[in-house]
PDB file of N, CA and C in Angstrom:
ATOM      1  N   MET A   1      65.186  12.002  27.341  1.00 84.00           N
ATOM      2  CA  MET A   1      64.797  11.722  26.161  1.00 84.00           C
ATOM      3  C   MET A   1      65.887  10.890  25.413  1.00 84.00           C
ATOM      4  N   VAL A   2      65.561   9.831  24.963  1.00 89.00           N
ATOM      5  CA  VAL A   2      66.704   9.005  24.039  1.00 89.00           C
ATOM      6  C   VAL A   2      66.121   9.077  22.700  1.00 89.00           C
ATOM      7  N   PRO A   3      67.225   9.520  21.704  1.00 92.00           N
ATOM      8  CA  PRO A   3      66.996   9.610  20.408  1.00 92.00           C
ATOM      9  C   PRO A   3      67.122   8.246  19.669  1.00 92.00           C
ATOM     10  N   TYR A   4      66.320   7.715  18.755  1.00 92.00           N
ATOM     11  CA  TYR A   4      66.487   6.686  18.125  1.00 92.00           C
ATOM     12  C   TYR A   4      66.785   7.273  16.759  1.00 92.00           C
ATOM     13  N   SER A   5      67.704   6.501  16.097  1.00 95.00           N
ATOM     14  CA  SER A   5      68.181   7.044  14.653  1.00 95.00           C
ATOM     15  C   SER A   5      67.006   6.264  13.739  1.00 95.00           C
ATOM     16  N   ALA A   6      66.962   6.906  12.544  1.00 96.00           N
ATOM     17  CA  ALA A   6      66.022   6.125  11.462  1.00 96.00           C
ATOM     18  C   ALA A   6      66.797   4.914  10.956  1.00 96.00           C
ATOM     19  N   ARG A   7      65.889   3.876  10.500  1.00 96.00           N
ATOM     20  CA  ARG A   7      66.467   2.575  10.113  1.00 96.00           C
ATOM     21  C   ARG A   7      65.398   1.951   9.181  1.00 96.00           C
ATOM     22  N   ILE A   8      65.993   1.018   8.484  1.00 96.00           N
ATOM     23  CA  ILE A   8      65.254  -0.025   7.776  1.00 96.00           C
ATOM     24  C   ILE A   8      64.670  -1.020   8.634  1.00 96.00           C
ATOM     25  N   GLY A   9      63.458  -1.119   8.649  1.00 96.00           N
ATOM     26  CA  GLY A   9      62.875  -2.316   9.205  1.00 96.00           C
ATOM     27  C   GLY A   9      62.179  -3.331   8.087  1.00 96.00           C
ATOM     28  N   ARG A  10      61.598  -4.274   8.619  1.00 96.00           N
ATOM     29  CA  ARG A  10      60.860  -5.305   7.805  1.00 96.00           C
ATOM     30  C   ARG A  10      59.457  -5.583   8.041  1.00 96.00           C
ATOM     31  N   ASN A  11      58.494  -5.609   7.235  1.00 94.00           N
ATOM     32  CA  ASN A  11      57.207  -5.867   7.361  1.00 94.00           C
ATOM     33  C   ASN A  11      57.005  -7.276   7.656  1.00 94.00           C
ATOM     34  N   PRO A  12      56.445  -7.766   8.967  1.00 93.00           N
ATOM     35  CA  PRO A  12      56.555  -9.108   9.144  1.00 93.00           C
ATOM     36  C   PRO A  12      55.425  -9.894   8.571  1.00 93.00           C
ATOM     37  N   LYS A  13      54.553  -9.399   8.028  1.00 94.00           N
ATOM     38  CA  LYS A  13      53.550 -10.150   7.272  1.00 94.00           C
ATOM     39  C   LYS A  13      54.026 -10.379   5.767  1.00 94.00           C
ATOM     40  N   THR A  14      54.497  -9.285   5.145  1.00 95.00           N
ATOM     41  CA  THR A  14      54.942  -9.368   3.485  1.00 95.00           C
ATOM     42  C   THR A  14      56.519  -9.763   3.398  1.00 95.00           C
ATOM     43  N   GLY A  15      57.411  -9.228   4.405  1.00 94.00           N
ATOM     44  CA  GLY A  15      58.556  -9.489   4.368  1.00 94.00           C
ATOM     45  C   GLY A  15      59.511  -8.152   3.619  1.00 94.00           C
ATOM     46  N   ALA A  16      58.571  -7.149   3.282  1.00 96.00           N
ATOM     47  CA  ALA A  16      59.160  -6.194   2.619  1.00 96.00           C
ATOM     48  C   ALA A  16      59.769  -5.236   3.513  1.00 96.00           C
ATOM     49  N   ALA A  17      60.846  -4.475   2.665  1.00 97.00           N
ATOM     50  CA  ALA A  17      61.609  -3.463   3.548  1.00 97.00           C
ATOM     51  C   ALA A  17      60.772  -2.208   3.731  1.00 97.00           C
ATOM     52  N   VAL A  18      60.981  -1.770   4.957  1.00 96.00           N
ATOM     53  CA  VAL A  18      59.972  -0.412   5.167  1.00 96.00           C
ATOM     54  C   VAL A  18      61.008   0.636   5.925  1.00 96.00           C
ATOM     55  N   SER A  19      60.889   1.733   5.477  1.00 96.00           N
ATOM     56  CA  SER A  19      61.802   2.815   6.387  1.00 96.00           C
ATOM     57  C   SER A  19      61.122   3.128   7.602  1.00 96.00           C
ATOM     58  N   VAL A  20      61.740   3.141   8.678  1.00 95.00           N
ATOM     59  CA  VAL A  20      61.164   3.430   9.934  1.00 95.00           C
ATOM     60  C   VAL A  20      61.755   4.850  10.605  1.00 95.00           C
ATOM     61  N   PRO A  21      61.164   6.016  10.674  1.00 95.00           N
ATOM     62  CA  PRO A  21      61.626   7.413  10.875  1.00 95.00           C
ATOM     63  C   PRO A  21      62.057   7.339  12.350  1.00 95.00           C
ATOM     64  N   GLY A  22      63.201   8.347  12.438  1.00 95.00           N
ATOM     65  CA  GLY A  22      63.883   8.427  13.829  1.00 95.00           C
ATOM     66  C   GLY A  22      62.938   9.087  14.647  1.00 95.00           C
ATOM     67  N   ARG A  23      63.062   8.817  15.930  1.00 93.00           N
ATOM     68  CA  ARG A  23      62.198   9.438  16.774  1.00 93.00           C
ATOM     69  C   ARG A  23      63.037   9.604  18.206  1.00 93.00           C
ATOM     70  N   ARG A  24      62.120  10.400  19.304  1.00 93.00           N
ATOM     71  CA  ARG A  24      62.765  10.597  20.527  1.00 93.00           C
ATOM     72  C   ARG A  24      61.736   9.867  21.404  1.00 93.00           C
ATOM     73  N   SER A  25      62.133   9.334  22.456  1.00 90.00           N
ATOM     74  CA  SER A  25      61.320   8.521  23.459  1.00 90.00           C
ATOM     75  C   SER A  25      61.809   8.824  25.082  1.00 90.00           C
ATOM     76  N   ILE A  26      60.841   8.785  25.734  1.00 88.00           N
ATOM     77  CA  ILE A  26      60.968   9.126  27.311  1.00 88.00           C
ATOM     78  C   ILE A  26      61.721   7.862  27.827  1.00 88.00           C
ATOM     79  N   HIS A  27      62.693   8.290  28.708  1.00 86.00           N
ATOM     80  CA  HIS A  27      63.417   7.005  29.434  1.00 86.00           C
ATOM     81  C   HIS A  27      63.589   7.442  30.609  1.00 86.00           C
ATOM     82  N   PHE A  28      63.050   6.743  31.759  1.00 85.00           N
ATOM     83  CA  PHE A  28      63.266   6.848  33.073  1.00 85.00           C
ATOM     84  C   PHE A  28      63.598   5.734  33.812  1.00 85.00           C
ATOM     85  N   LYS A  29      64.326   5.661  35.129  1.00 86.00           N
ATOM     86  CA  LYS A  29      64.495   4.674  35.964  1.00 86.00           C
ATOM     87  C   LYS A  29      63.709   4.874  37.132  1.00 86.00           C
ATOM     88  N   THR A  30      62.906   3.830  37.474  1.00 84.00           N
ATOM     89  CA  THR A  30      61.840   4.009  38.658  1.00 84.00           C
ATOM     90  C   THR A  30      62.825   4.075  39.820  1.00 84.00           C
ATOM     91  N   GLY A  31      62.326   4.959  40.893  1.00 91.00           N
ATOM     92  CA  GLY A  31      62.699   5.017  42.258  1.00 91.00           C
ATOM     93  C   GLY A  31      62.735   3.780  42.937  1.00 91.00           C
ATOM     94  N   LEU A  32      63.307   3.660  44.154  1.00 90.00           N
ATOM     95  CA  LEU A  32      63.171   2.475  44.942  1.00 90.00           C
ATOM     96  C   LEU A  32      61.963   2.249  45.550  1.00 90.00           C
ATOM     97  N   GLU A  33      61.471   3.226  45.858  1.00 89.00           N
ATOM     98  CA  GLU A  33      60.030   3.291  46.435  1.00 89.00           C
ATOM     99  C   GLU A  33      58.926   2.570  45.467  1.00 89.00           C
ATOM    100  N   LEU A  34      58.873   3.089  44.404  1.00 85.00           N
ATOM    101  CA  LEU A  34      57.854   2.660  43.405  1.00 85.00           C
ATOM    102  C   LEU A  34      58.227   1.043  42.873  1.00 85.00           C
ATOM    103  N   ARG A  35      59.575   1.018  42.804  1.00 83.00           N
ATOM    104  CA  ARG A  35      59.698  -0.523  42.310  1.00 83.00           C
ATOM    105  C   ARG A  35      59.525  -1.462  43.506  1.00 83.00           C
ATOM    106  N   ASP A  36      59.675  -0.937  44.792  1.00 82.00           N
ATOM    107  CA  ASP A  36      59.285  -1.849  46.024  1.00 82.00           C
ATOM    108  C   ASP A  36      57.645  -2.040  45.770  1.00 82.00           C
ATOM    109  N   LYS A  37      57.067  -1.096  45.530  1.00 80.00           N
ATOM    110  CA  LYS A  37      55.592  -1.069  45.582  1.00 80.00           C
ATOM    111  C   LYS A  37      55.020  -1.954  44.429  1.00 80.00           C
ATOM    112  N   LEU A  38      55.570  -1.746  43.419  1.00 77.00           N
ATOM    113  CA  LEU A  38      55.271  -2.674  42.101  1.00 77.00           C
ATOM    114  C   LEU A  38      55.541  -4.170  42.336  1.00 77.00           C
ATOM    115  N   ASN A  39      56.771  -4.445  42.822  1.00 77.00           N
ATOM    116  CA  ASN A  39      57.032  -5.696  43.079  1.00 77.00           C
ATOM    117  C   ASN A  39      56.200  -6.272  44.321  1.00 77.00           C
ATOM    118  N   ALA A  40      55.894  -5.597  45.115  1.00 78.00           N
ATOM    119  CA  ALA A  40      55.075  -6.192  46.262  1.00 78.00           C
ATOM    120  C   ALA A  40      53.657  -6.485  45.836  1.00 78.00           C
ATOM    121  N   ALA A  41      53.191  -5.702  44.833  1.00 64.00           N
ATOM    122  CA  ALA A  41      51.712  -5.872  44.449  1.00 64.00           C
ATOM    123  C   ALA A  41      51.678  -6.946  43.574  1.00 64.00           C
ATOM    124  N   ARG A  42      52.636  -7.897  43.339  1.00 63.00           N
ATOM    125  CA  ARG A  42      52.588  -8.799  42.470  1.00 63.00           C
ATOM    126  C   ARG A  42      51.613 -10.031  42.978  1.00 63.00           C
ATOM    127  N   VAL A  43      50.574 -10.571  42.168  1.00 65.00           N
ATOM    128  CA  VAL A  43      49.642 -11.560  42.523  1.00 65.00           C
ATOM    129  C   VAL A  43      50.373 -12.894  42.199  1.00 65.00           C
ATOM    130  N   VAL A  44      50.398 -13.685  43.057  1.00 66.00           N
ATOM    131  CA  VAL A  44      50.887 -15.099  42.870  1.00 66.00           C
ATOM    132  C   VAL A  44      49.710 -16.090  42.788  1.00 66.00           C
ATOM    133  N   TYR A  45      49.587 -16.645  41.579  1.00 69.00           N
ATOM    134  CA  TYR A  45      48.328 -17.782  41.419  1.00 69.00           C
ATOM    135  C   TYR A  45      48.848 -19.123  41.795  1.00 69.00           C
ATOM    136  N   PRO A  46      48.104 -20.058  42.494  1.00 71.00           N
ATOM    137  CA  PRO A  46      48.533 -21.419  42.739  1.00 71.00           C
ATOM    138  C   PRO A  46      48.592 -22.290  41.200  1.00 71.00           C
ATOM    139  N   VAL A  47      49.791 -23.043  41.164  1.00 75.00           N
ATOM    140  CA  VAL A  47      49.678 -23.937  40.167  1.00 75.00           C
ATOM    141  C   VAL A  47      49.039 -25.366  40.420  1.00 75.00           C
ATOM    142  N   ILE A  48      47.951 -25.503  39.542  1.00 78.00           N
ATOM    143  CA  ILE A  48      47.275 -26.851  39.672  1.00 78.00           C
ATOM    144  C   ILE A  48      47.758 -27.756  38.644  1.00 78.00           C
ATOM    145  N   LYS A  49      48.311 -28.799  39.098  1.00 78.00           N
ATOM    146  CA  LYS A  49      49.022 -29.795  38.041  1.00 78.00           C
ATOM    147  C   LYS A  49      48.204 -31.058  37.487  1.00 78.00           C
ATOM    148  N   ASP A  50      47.178 -31.490  38.322  1.00 73.00           N
ATOM    149  CA  ASP A  50      46.418 -32.345  37.788  1.00 73.00           C
ATOM    150  C   ASP A  50      44.860 -31.967  37.517  1.00 73.00           C
ATOM    151  N   LEU A  51      44.233 -31.747  36.208  1.00 62.00           N
ATOM    152  CA  LEU A  51      42.886 -31.387  36.144  1.00 62.00           C
ATOM    153  C   LEU A  51      42.031 -32.658  35.457  1.00 62.00           C
TER     154      LEU A  51
END
């Protein structure tokens, strides 16, 4: 678990200051086996230059 402290954020639509409460979030590093499977499953699409 990674703790994030409370902070003051900004509403992107109005620009008004908003208080963002502190929270805890899960953090993990993938193992080598999972990382290899995810990277191997990447689909490569061909690039078409002239349409």
